[in-house]
CSV table of C-alpha atoms and ligand atoms in Angstrom, one decimal:
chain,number,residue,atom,x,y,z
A,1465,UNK,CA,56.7,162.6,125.1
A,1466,UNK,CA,59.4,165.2,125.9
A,1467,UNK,CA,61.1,164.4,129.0
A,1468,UNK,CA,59.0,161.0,130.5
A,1469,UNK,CA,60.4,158.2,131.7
A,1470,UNK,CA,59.1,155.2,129.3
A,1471,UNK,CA,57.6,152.5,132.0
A,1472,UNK,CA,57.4,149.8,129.2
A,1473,UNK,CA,60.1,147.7,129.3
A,1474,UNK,CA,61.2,147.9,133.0
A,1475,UNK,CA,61.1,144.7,134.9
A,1476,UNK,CA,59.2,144.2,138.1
A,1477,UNK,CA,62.0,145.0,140.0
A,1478,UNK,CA,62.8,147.5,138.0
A,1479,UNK,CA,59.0,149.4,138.2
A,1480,UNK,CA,59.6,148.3,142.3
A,1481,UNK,CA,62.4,150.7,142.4
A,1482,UNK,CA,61.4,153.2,140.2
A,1483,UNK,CA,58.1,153.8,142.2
A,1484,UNK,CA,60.5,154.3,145.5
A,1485,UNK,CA,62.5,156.7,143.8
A,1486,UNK,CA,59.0,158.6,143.2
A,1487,UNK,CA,58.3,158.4,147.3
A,1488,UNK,CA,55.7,155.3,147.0
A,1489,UNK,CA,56.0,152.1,148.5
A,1490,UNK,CA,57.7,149.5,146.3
A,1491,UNK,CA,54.2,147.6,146.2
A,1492,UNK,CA,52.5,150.5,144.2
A,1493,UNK,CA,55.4,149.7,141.2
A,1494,UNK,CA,54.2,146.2,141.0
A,1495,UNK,CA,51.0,147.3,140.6
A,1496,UNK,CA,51.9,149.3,137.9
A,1497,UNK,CA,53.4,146.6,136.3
A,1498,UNK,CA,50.2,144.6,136.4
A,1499,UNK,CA,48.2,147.8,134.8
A,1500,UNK,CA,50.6,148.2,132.1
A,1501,UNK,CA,51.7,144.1,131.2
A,1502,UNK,CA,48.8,142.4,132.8
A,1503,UNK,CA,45.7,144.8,132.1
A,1504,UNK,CA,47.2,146.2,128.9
A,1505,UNK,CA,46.2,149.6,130.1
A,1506,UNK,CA,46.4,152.2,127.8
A,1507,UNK,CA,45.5,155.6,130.6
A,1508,UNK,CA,47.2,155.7,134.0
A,1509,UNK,CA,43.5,157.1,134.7
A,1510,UNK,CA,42.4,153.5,134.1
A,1511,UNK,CA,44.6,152.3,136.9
A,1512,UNK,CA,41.8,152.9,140.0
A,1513,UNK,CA,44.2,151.4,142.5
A,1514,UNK,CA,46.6,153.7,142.5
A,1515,UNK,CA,46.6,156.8,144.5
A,1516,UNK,CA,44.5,159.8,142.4
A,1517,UNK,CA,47.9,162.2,142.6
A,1518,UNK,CA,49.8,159.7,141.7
A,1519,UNK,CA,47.9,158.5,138.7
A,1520,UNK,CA,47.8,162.8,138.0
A,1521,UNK,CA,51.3,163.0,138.3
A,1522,UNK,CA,52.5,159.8,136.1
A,1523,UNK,CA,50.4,161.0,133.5
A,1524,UNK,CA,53.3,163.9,133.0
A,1525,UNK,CA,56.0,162.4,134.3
A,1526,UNK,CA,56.4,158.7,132.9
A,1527,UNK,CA,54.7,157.2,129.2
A,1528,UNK,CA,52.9,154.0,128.6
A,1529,UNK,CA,53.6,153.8,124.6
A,1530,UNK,CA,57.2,153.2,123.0
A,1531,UNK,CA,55.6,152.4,119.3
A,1532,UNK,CA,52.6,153.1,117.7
A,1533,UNK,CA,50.9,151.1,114.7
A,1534,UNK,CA,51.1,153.4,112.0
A,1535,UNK,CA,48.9,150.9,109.4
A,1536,UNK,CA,48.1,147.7,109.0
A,1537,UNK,CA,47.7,144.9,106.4
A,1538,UNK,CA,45.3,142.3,106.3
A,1539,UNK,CA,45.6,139.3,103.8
A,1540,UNK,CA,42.4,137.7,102.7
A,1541,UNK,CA,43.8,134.4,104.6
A,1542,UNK,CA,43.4,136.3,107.9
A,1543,UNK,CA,47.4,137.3,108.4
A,1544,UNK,CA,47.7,141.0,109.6
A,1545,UNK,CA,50.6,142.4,109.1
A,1546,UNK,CA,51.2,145.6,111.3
A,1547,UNK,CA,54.0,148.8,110.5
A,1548,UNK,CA,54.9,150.3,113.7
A,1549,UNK,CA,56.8,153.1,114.2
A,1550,UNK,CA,59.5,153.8,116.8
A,1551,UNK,CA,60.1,156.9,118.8
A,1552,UNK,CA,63.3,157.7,116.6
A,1553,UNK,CA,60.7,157.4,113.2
A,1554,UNK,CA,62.6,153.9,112.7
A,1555,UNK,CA,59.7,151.4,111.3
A,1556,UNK,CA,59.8,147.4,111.9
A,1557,UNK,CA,56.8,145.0,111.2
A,1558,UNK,CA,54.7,142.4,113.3
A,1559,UNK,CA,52.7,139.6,112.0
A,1560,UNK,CA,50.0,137.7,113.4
A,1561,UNK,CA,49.0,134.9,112.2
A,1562,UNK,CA,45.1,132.7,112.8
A,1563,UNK,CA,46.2,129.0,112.2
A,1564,UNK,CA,43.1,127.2,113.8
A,1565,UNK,CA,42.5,127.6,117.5
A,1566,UNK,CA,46.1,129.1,117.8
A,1567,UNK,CA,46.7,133.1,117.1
A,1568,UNK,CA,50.6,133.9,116.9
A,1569,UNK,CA,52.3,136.8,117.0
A,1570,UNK,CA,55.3,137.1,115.3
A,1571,UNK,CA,57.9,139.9,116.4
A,1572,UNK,CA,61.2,141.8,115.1
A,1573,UNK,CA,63.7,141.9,117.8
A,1574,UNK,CA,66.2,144.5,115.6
A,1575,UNK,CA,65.8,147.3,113.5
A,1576,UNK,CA,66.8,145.5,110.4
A,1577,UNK,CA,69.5,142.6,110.8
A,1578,UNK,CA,73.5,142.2,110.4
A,1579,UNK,CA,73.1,138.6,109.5
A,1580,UNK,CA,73.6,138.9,106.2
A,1581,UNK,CA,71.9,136.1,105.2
A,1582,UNK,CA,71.3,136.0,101.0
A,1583,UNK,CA,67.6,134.8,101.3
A,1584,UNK,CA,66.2,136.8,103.4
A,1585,UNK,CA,64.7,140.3,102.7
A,1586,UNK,CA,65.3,141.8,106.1
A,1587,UNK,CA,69.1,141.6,105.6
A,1588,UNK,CA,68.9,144.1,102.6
A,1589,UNK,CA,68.4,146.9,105.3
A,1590,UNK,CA,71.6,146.2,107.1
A,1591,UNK,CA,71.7,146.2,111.0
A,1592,UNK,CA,70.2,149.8,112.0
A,1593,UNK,CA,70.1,149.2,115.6
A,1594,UNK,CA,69.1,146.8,118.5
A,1595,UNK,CA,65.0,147.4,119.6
A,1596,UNK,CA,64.9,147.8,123.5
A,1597,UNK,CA,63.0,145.7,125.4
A,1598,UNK,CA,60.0,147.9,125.8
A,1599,UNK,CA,59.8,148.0,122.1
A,1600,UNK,CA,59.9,144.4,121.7
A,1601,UNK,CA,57.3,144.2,124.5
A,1602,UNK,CA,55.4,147.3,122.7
A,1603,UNK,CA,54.9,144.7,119.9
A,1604,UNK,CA,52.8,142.5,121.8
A,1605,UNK,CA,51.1,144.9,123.8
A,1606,UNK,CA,50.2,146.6,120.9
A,1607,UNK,CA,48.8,144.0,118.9
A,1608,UNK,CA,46.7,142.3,121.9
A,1609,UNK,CA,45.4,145.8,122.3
A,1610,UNK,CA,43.7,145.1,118.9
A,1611,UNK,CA,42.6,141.4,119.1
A,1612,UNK,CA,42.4,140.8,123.1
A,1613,UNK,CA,44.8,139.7,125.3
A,1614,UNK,CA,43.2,136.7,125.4
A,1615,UNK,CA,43.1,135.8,121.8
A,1616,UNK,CA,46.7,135.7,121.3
A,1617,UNK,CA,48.3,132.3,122.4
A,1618,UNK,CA,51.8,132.5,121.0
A,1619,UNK,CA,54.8,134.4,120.4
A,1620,UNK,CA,57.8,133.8,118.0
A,1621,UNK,CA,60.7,136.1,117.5
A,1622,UNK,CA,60.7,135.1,113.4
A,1623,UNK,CA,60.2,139.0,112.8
A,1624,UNK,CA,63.1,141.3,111.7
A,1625,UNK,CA,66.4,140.9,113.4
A,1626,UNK,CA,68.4,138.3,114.9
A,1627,UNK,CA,67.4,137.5,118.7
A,1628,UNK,CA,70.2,136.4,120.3
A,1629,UNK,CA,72.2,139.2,119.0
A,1630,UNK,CA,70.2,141.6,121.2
A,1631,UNK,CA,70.5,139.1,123.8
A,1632,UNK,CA,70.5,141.3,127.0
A,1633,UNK,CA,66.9,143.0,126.0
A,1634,UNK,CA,65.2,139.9,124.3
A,1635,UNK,CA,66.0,138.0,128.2
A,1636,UNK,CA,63.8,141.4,129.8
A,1637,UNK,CA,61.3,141.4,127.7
A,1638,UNK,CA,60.7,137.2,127.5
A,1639,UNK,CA,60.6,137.7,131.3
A,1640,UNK,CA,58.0,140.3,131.5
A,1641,UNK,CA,56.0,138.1,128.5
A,1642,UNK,CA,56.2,135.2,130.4
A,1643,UNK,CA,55.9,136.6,134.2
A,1644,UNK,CA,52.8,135.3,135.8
A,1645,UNK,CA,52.1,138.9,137.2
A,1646,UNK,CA,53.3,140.6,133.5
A,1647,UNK,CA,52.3,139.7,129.8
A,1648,UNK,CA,51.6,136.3,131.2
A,1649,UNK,CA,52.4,133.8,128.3
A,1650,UNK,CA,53.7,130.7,129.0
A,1651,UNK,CA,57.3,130.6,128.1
A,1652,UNK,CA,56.3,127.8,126.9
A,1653,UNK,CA,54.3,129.9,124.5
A,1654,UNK,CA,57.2,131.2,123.3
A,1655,UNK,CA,60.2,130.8,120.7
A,1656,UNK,CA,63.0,132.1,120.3
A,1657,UNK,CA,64.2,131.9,116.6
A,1658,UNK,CA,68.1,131.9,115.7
A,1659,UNK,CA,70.5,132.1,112.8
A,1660,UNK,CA,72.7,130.3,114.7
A,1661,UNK,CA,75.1,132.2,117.3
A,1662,UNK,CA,76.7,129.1,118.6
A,1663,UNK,CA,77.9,131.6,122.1
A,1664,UNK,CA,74.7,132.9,122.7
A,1665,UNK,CA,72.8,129.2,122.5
A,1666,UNK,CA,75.1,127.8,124.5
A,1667,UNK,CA,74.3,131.0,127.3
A,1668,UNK,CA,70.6,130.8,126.3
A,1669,UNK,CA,70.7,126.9,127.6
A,1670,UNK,CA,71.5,127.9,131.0
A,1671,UNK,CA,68.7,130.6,131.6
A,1672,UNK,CA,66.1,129.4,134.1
A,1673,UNK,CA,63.3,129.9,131.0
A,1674,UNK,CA,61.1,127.6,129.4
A,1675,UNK,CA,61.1,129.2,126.2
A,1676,UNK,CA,61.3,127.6,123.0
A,1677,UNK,CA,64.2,127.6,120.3
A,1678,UNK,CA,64.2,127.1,116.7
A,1679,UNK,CA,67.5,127.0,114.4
A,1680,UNK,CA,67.7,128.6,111.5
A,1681,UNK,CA,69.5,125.3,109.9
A,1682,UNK,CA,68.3,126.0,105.9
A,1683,UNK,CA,71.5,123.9,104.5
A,1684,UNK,CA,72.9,120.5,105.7
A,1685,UNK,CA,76.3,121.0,104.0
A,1686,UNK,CA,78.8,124.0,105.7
A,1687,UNK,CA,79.8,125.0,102.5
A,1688,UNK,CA,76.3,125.5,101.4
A,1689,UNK,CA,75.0,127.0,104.5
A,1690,UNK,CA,78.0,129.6,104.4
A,1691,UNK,CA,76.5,130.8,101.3
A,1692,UNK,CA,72.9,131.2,102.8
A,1693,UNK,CA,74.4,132.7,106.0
A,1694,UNK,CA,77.4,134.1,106.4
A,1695,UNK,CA,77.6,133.6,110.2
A,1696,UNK,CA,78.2,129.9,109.4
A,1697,UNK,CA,81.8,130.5,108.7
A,1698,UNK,CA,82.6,131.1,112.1
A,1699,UNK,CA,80.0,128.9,113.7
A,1700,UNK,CA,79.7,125.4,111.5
A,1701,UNK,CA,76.7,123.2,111.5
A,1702,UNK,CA,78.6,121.1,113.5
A,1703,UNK,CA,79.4,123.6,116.2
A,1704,UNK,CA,75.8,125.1,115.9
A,1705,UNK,CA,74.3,122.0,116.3
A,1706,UNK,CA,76.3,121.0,119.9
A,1707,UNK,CA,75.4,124.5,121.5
A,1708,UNK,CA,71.6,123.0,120.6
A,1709,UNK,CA,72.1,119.8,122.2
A,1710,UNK,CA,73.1,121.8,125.5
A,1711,UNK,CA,70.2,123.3,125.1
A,1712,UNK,CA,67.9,120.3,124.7
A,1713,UNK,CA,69.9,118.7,127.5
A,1714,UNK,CA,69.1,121.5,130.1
A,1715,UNK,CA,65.3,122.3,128.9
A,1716,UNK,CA,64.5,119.3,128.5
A,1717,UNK,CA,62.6,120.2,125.1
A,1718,UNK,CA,62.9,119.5,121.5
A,1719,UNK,CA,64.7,121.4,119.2
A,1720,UNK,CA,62.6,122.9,116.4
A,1721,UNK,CA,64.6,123.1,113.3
A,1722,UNK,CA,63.7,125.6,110.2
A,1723,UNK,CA,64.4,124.8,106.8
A,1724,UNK,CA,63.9,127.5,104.2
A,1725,UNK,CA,63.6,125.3,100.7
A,1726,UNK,CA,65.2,127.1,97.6
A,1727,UNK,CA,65.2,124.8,94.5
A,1728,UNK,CA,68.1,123.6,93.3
A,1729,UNK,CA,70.1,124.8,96.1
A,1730,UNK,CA,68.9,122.7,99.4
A,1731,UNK,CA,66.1,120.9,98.1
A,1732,UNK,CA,67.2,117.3,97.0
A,1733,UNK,CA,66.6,114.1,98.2
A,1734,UNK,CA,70.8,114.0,99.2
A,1735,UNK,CA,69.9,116.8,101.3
A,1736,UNK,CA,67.0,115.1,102.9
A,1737,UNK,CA,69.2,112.1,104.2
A,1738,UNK,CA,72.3,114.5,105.5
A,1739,UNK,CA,69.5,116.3,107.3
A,1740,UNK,CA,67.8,112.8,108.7
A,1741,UNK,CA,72.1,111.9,109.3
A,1742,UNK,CA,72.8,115.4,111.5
A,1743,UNK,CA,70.0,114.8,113.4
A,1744,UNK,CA,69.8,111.4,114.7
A,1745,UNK,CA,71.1,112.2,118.4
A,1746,UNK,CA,69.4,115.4,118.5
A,1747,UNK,CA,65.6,115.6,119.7
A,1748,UNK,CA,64.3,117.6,117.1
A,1749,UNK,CA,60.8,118.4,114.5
A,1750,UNK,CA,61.8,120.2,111.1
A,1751,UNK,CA,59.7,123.0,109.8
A,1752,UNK,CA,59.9,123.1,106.5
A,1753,UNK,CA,59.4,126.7,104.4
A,1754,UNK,CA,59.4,126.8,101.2
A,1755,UNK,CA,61.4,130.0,99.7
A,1756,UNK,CA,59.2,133.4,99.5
A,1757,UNK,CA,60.6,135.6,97.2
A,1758,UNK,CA,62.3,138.6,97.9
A,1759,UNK,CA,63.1,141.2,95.6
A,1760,UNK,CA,66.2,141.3,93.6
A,1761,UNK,CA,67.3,137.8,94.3
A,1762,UNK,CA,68.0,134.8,92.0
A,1763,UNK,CA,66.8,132.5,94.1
A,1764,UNK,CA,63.4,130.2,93.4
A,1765,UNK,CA,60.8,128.4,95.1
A,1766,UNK,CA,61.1,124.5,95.5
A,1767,UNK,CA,58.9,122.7,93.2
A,1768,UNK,CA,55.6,120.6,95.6
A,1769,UNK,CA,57.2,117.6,94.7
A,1770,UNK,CA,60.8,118.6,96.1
A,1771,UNK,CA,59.1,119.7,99.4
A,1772,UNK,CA,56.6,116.4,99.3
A,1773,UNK,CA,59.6,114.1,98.9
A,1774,UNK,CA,61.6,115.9,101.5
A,1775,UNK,CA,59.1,115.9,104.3
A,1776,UNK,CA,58.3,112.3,102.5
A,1777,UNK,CA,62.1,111.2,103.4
A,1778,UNK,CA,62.4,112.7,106.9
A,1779,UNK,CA,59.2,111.1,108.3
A,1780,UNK,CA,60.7,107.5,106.8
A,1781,UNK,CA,63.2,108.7,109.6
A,1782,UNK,CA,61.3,109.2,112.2
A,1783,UNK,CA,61.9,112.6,112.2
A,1784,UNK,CA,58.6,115.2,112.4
A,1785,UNK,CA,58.8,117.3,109.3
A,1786,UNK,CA,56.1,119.9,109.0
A,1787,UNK,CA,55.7,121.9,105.9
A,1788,UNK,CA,55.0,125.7,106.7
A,1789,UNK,CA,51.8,127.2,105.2
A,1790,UNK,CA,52.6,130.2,103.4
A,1791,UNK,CA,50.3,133.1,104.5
A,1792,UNK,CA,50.3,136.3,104.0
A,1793,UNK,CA,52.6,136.3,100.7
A,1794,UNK,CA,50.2,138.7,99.3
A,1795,UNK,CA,51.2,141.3,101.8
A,1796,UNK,CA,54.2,140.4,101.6
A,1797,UNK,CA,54.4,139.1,105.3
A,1798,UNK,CA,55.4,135.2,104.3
A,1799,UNK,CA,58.6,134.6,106.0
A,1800,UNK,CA,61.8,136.4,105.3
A,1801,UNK,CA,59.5,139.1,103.5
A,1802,UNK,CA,59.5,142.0,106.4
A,1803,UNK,CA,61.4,144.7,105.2
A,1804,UNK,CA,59.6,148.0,106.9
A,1805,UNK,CA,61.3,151.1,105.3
A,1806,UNK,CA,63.3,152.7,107.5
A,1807,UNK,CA,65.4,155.2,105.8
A,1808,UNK,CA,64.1,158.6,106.7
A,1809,UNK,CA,61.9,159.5,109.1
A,1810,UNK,CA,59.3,162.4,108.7
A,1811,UNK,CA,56.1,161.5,108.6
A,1812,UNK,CA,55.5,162.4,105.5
A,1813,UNK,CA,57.8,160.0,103.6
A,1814,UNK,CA,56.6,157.2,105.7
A,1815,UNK,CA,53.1,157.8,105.1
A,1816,UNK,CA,53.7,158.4,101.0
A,1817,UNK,CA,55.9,155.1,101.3
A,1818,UNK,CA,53.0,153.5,103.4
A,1819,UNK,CA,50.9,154.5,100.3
A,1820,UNK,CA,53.1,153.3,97.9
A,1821,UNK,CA,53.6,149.4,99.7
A,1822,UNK,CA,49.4,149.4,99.6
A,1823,UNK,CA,49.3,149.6,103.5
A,1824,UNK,CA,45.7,151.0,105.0
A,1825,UNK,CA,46.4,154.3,107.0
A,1826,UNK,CA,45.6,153.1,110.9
A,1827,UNK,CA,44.4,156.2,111.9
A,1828,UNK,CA,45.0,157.7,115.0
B,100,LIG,N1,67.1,135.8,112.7
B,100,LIG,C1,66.2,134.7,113.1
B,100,LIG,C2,64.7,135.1,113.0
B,100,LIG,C3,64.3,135.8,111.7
B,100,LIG,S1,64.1,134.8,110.2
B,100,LIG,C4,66.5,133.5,112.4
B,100,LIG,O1,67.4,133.5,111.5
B,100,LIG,O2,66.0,132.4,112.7
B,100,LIG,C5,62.8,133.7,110.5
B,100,LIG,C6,62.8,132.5,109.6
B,100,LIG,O3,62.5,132.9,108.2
B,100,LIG,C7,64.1,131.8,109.5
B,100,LIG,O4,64.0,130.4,109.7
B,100,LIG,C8,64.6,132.1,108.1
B,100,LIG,O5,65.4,131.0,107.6
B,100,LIG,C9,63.3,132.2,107.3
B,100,LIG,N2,63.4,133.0,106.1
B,100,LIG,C10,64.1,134.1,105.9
B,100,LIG,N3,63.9,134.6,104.6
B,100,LIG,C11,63.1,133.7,104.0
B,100,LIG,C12,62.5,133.6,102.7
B,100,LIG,N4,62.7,134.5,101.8
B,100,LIG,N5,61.7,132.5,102.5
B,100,LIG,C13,61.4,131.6,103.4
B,100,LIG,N6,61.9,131.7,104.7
B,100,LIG,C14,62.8,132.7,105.0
């Protein structure tokens, strides 16, 4: 782990070059990027089509692994919720979640988050730095190392972290997840969850990628929404909700709109028709989520009937309103509930703290 060079996380171009610049034809990178995306291969002695000295010589010289699971949580309603650790000792969490045929993998895209946001346990860590591509790729990798590559059919970037505010490394790595040659995933297969950074919308909209997009709405009044998240102060709903429509206009998709439900604070029936009135021109289906709650904080669940009459009020509408299934609460992998400990570092600490949050040792 001294001195390699870490191969996830390079484009195909990238790998291309990189395999010239170790005297083999540009050809033998791609392949390489099949082995380690494509295959999932965990041993560059797995990778039979590549020259024997090569294979000898990558094995000191370059590393297949950014993260490693360092335990693993599973809820009785099937939700796994994995710790994995970064090269620096920095921890984030993954979720993946069995919801009939489908088997989603949720991923962090930061090490902690400088949103801010008052509902949301991830903000209590603060922003403690951007994850690179090959650890956002690592995520995936590592999970369909467990379950198959095959099992897993979709990808959101709900974890820890804001997306778009690591923008240049969530673009690599949703190109290698969705390159036909790479992690393969449709783009469609994908979405791309946002607090709402009107900027990096708007910029998002004119990528050539079929990924999804979900905003973060959770309030249908700007003073009520700059409460929830701060970022609203400088980018209004209304603002927000234009860089969207480019969006829509240029994929061609609907929007998917989250609504986190606290009680009392953006659960009424008043709210209900401002939401059905903000988004009449703009294609849309709301996700409802109830509140999970997160340590320290005031702020309560919506009662069933608040949610019922809610969803209730939007469908009147016309408007698709699903209400999110809360799973995994119990490990405390329900939305909004990551919060990997990340002060410190030794091994030690994390595995006493591992201990301590009732997480299974992985084993290694
Ligand atoms: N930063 C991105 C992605 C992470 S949050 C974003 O803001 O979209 C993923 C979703 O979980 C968001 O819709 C957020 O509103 C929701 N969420 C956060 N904390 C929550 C909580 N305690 N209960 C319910 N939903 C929560």
């Amino acid at each position: 782990m001294n001195a390699t060079t870490a191969l996830v996380g390079m484009s195909i171009e990238e790998m291309e070059r990189w395999a010239e610049e170790n005297g083999q034809p540009a050809y033998r990178g791609r392949q390489l990027y099949q082995w380690i995306y494509r295959r999932g291969a965990v041993d560059f002695s797995e990778m039979t089509n590549l020259p024997k000295a090569w294979r000898q010589e990558l094995s000191k010289t370059a590393s297949l692994s950014v993260l490693k699971v360092a335990a693993e949580r599973v809820s009785p309603d099937g939700t796994t919720k994995y710790l994995m650790e970064l090269q620096d000792g920095e921890q984030i969490e993954s979720v993946l979640i069995p919801d009939g045929s489908r088997l989603t993998l949720c991923v962090s895209s930061q090490v902690g988050c400088g949103q801010k946001c008052s509902f949301c346990a991830t903000a209590l860590l603060g922003l403690r730095r951007n994850m690179t591509a090959g650890e956002i790729l690592g995520q995936a990798l590592e999970a369909s190392r467990r379950v198959g590559r095959d099992s897993l059919t979709n990808m959101v970037f709900m974890g820890m972290g804001e997306p778009l505010a690591n923008y240049k490394n969530l673009m690599t790595a949703l190109r290698v997840l969705s390159h036909p040659e790479g992690f393969a995933l449709g783009a469609r297969k994908i979405t791309v969850s946002t607090s709402g950074l009107a900027p990096a919308i708007r910029r998002f909209a004119r990528e050539k990628l079929k990924a999804g997009l979900a905003l973060s709405l959770n309030a249908t009044t700007d003073e009520t929404r700059n409460d929830l998240i701060p970022s609203n102060r400088r980018y209004t709903i209304a603002n927000v909700l234009a860089a969207c429509l480019e969006w829509i206009k240029a994929s061609k998709r609907r929007l998917t709109i989250e609504y986190a439900m606290i009680r009392d604070v953006n659960d009424t029936a008043e709210d209900a028709y401002r939401l059905r009135q903000l988004l009449r021109d703009i294609p849309s289906k709301v996700n409802l989520i109830p509140f999970n709650p997160i340590p320290g904080s005031s702020y309560v669940r919506p009662r069933a009937s608040s949610v019922l009459k809610f969803q209730r009020i939007m469908l009147d509408g016309g408007i698709g309103a699903t209400v999110r299934k809360t799973k995994g609460q119990d490990i405390e992998a329900a939305c909004g509930q990551l919060r990997a400990s990340t002060e410190g570092s030794t091994q030690k600490r994390a595995r006493s703290r591992r201990e301590k949050k009732g997480y299974a040792s992985a084993g290694r």
